[in-house]
XYZ file of C-alpha atoms in Angstrom:
196
model
C 0.039 0.043 0.153
C 1.236 3.652 -0.741
C 0.204 6.951 1.243
C 0.722 9.820 0.058
C 1.268 12.720 2.671
C 1.648 16.096 2.586
C 4.685 17.746 4.052
C 6.965 20.671 4.549
C 10.084 18.852 4.236
C 10.913 15.460 2.863
C 11.109 13.870 6.136
C 9.095 11.284 8.328
C 9.712 13.617 11.258
C 8.564 16.544 9.000
C 5.310 18.233 10.111
C 1.974 17.202 7.783
C 1.153 20.500 5.548
C -1.958 21.777 6.238
C -2.166 22.530 2.634
C -2.510 19.681 -0.023
C -2.214 21.275 -3.330
C 0.404 23.508 -2.735
C 2.466 21.423 -0.148
C 6.403 21.753 -0.867
C 6.799 18.189 -0.920
C 4.673 14.986 -0.996
C 5.919 11.826 0.669
C 5.079 8.321 -0.609
C 5.376 6.319 2.705
C 4.925 2.546 2.477
C 2.958 2.259 5.951
C 4.152 -1.407 7.054
C 8.525 -0.724 6.670
C 7.645 2.996 6.858
C 9.782 3.569 3.759
C 9.348 6.482 1.756
C 9.935 8.222 -1.456
C 10.069 12.274 -1.110
C 8.646 14.180 -4.174
C 8.998 18.273 -4.597
C 6.348 19.237 -5.302
C 6.529 22.002 -8.534
C 3.049 23.116 -7.946
C 3.462 24.951 -4.963
C 3.281 28.655 -6.925
C 1.263 27.227 -9.433
C -1.437 30.592 -10.517
C -4.190 28.037 -10.229
C -4.775 24.451 -10.616
C -2.430 23.330 -7.752
C -4.651 20.901 -5.859
C -5.526 19.047 -9.290
C -2.219 18.955 -10.467
C -0.734 17.446 -7.004
C -3.597 14.898 -6.720
C -2.848 13.968 -10.175
C 1.007 13.310 -9.416
C -0.083 10.985 -6.314
C -2.686 9.414 -8.453
C 0.174 8.287 -11.264
C 2.481 7.240 -7.942
C -0.027 4.380 -7.525
C -1.171 5.995 -3.982
C -4.659 4.223 -2.408
C -4.498 6.828 0.446
C -3.917 10.651 1.314
C -2.899 11.921 4.668
C -3.530 16.048 4.587
C -4.336 18.984 7.066
C -7.154 19.819 4.345
C -7.967 18.817 0.797
C -9.866 21.561 -1.735
C -13.008 19.900 -4.047
C -10.838 20.051 -7.669
C -7.861 17.861 -5.624
C -10.846 15.785 -4.096
C -12.536 15.096 -7.101
C -9.350 13.518 -8.861
C -8.887 11.140 -5.766
C -12.720 10.095 -6.104
C -12.499 9.193 -9.539
C -8.643 7.630 -9.094
C -10.477 5.390 -6.357
C -8.362 7.009 -3.687
C -9.206 7.316 -0.011
C -8.798 11.048 1.239
C -7.858 11.648 4.858
C -8.177 15.522 6.191
C -7.339 16.933 9.672
C -4.077 15.203 9.740
C -1.191 17.005 11.857
C 2.034 17.123 13.809
C 4.700 14.683 12.453
C 4.156 12.744 9.077
C 5.438 9.500 11.549
C 2.865 10.216 13.763
C 0.019 10.703 10.854
C 0.736 7.268 9.359
C 0.745 5.923 12.655
C -2.727 6.658 13.357
C -3.500 5.811 9.844
C -2.479 2.367 10.279
C -3.871 2.355 13.718
C -7.337 3.327 12.514
C -7.016 6.532 14.673
C -8.018 9.040 11.233
C -10.786 8.541 9.059
C -12.253 9.169 5.718
C -13.015 12.673 4.307
C -16.683 12.212 3.037
C -16.160 15.757 0.890
C -13.768 18.599 0.932
C -12.797 20.381 3.801
C -11.959 23.943 1.658
C -13.637 25.920 -0.500
C -11.993 26.275 -4.432
C -9.486 28.400 -4.419
C -8.513 28.727 -0.695
C -4.885 27.198 -0.777
C -3.744 30.338 -2.561
C -0.725 31.743 -0.880
C 0.644 33.010 2.567
C 0.400 36.572 1.650
C -0.672 39.001 4.116
C -2.069 41.089 1.425
C 0.732 43.391 1.218
C 0.679 46.145 -1.751
C -3.231 46.730 -1.824
C -3.975 50.020 -1.445
C -1.461 52.835 -2.925
C -1.174 51.188 -6.045
C -0.778 52.614 -9.327
C -3.992 52.107 -10.384
C -3.653 48.551 -11.373
C -6.087 46.748 -8.988
C -3.182 43.638 -8.761
C -0.761 44.590 -5.772
C 2.438 43.105 -5.028
C 0.671 41.036 -2.423
C 2.161 37.183 -1.932
C -1.304 35.747 -1.774
C -4.746 35.844 -0.727
C -4.804 35.670 3.163
C -3.545 32.712 5.240
C -3.963 29.955 3.251
C -7.283 29.197 4.896
C -10.846 29.627 3.961
C -12.702 26.833 5.884
C -16.460 25.675 3.839
C -19.030 27.409 5.781
C -22.152 25.432 5.958
C -23.705 26.524 2.631
C -26.280 23.210 1.514
C -25.605 20.931 -0.783
C -23.028 19.386 -1.045
C -22.593 19.182 2.629
C -19.492 20.785 3.433
C -17.913 20.877 6.621
C -19.273 23.316 9.284
C -16.310 25.939 10.104
C -14.751 24.734 13.467
C -14.828 26.606 16.714
C -13.049 29.380 17.492
C -10.513 26.729 19.569
C -9.999 24.607 16.301
C -9.207 27.626 14.303
C -6.844 29.068 16.672
C -4.827 26.069 16.566
C -5.048 25.462 12.826
C -3.380 28.913 12.554
C -0.838 28.244 14.958
C 0.214 25.373 13.289
C -0.029 27.271 10.283
C 2.406 29.507 12.096
C 4.841 26.698 12.955
C 5.130 25.619 9.231
C 5.651 29.009 7.644
C 8.215 29.658 10.712
C 9.873 26.615 9.573
C 9.766 27.034 5.881
C 11.464 30.651 6.675
C 14.091 28.808 8.500
C 14.788 26.541 5.697
C 14.660 29.867 3.243
C 16.999 31.509 4.888
C 19.371 28.750 5.837
C 19.378 27.843 1.769
C 20.241 31.833 1.398
C 22.934 31.493 3.577
C 24.539 28.605 2.267
C 24.444 30.075 -1.400
C 25.861 33.524 -0.069
C 28.813 31.567 1.393
C 29.361 29.066 -1.549
C 29.012 32.508 -3.976
C 32.616 33.710 -2.265
């Protein structure tokens, strides 16, 4: 069996990336042996269609199960058509999430957990206002990457989490962003040292 897990780093000790389509890495894990293959996700900065492309990448690797924090409707549809089980709400270390799946603690999602286009970036919307009239701003995304589905009728999307759950998710995202920033800074330092 192959299990795909959205990851912030290419390691079993890395954290589960809450956003599926724009995860930094996709780990393909054998839950019995814990052997894994790490795939760098080329869709992280895609203008659109990241969920579909990342889902297709996982399907092409022959996965039967996906563990992630959240999965949007387009990626969910790709998985449903391929017969891949989607488990949302996975958090913590990848190793622990896979063990949670093996022990039956994590259950399959019956629908997507976020609205379309919600994983569009981590940006804070910088650059809106005082622009040059082009309306595009110089922002780095459309909010904090979270946009949980409101309950709006069919299909029966997941209710927005209570405030404590939302706070916990936002704190997890801050931790993931912090780790990502540290990795970027380390890489810049290494490149600058090599340049000299």
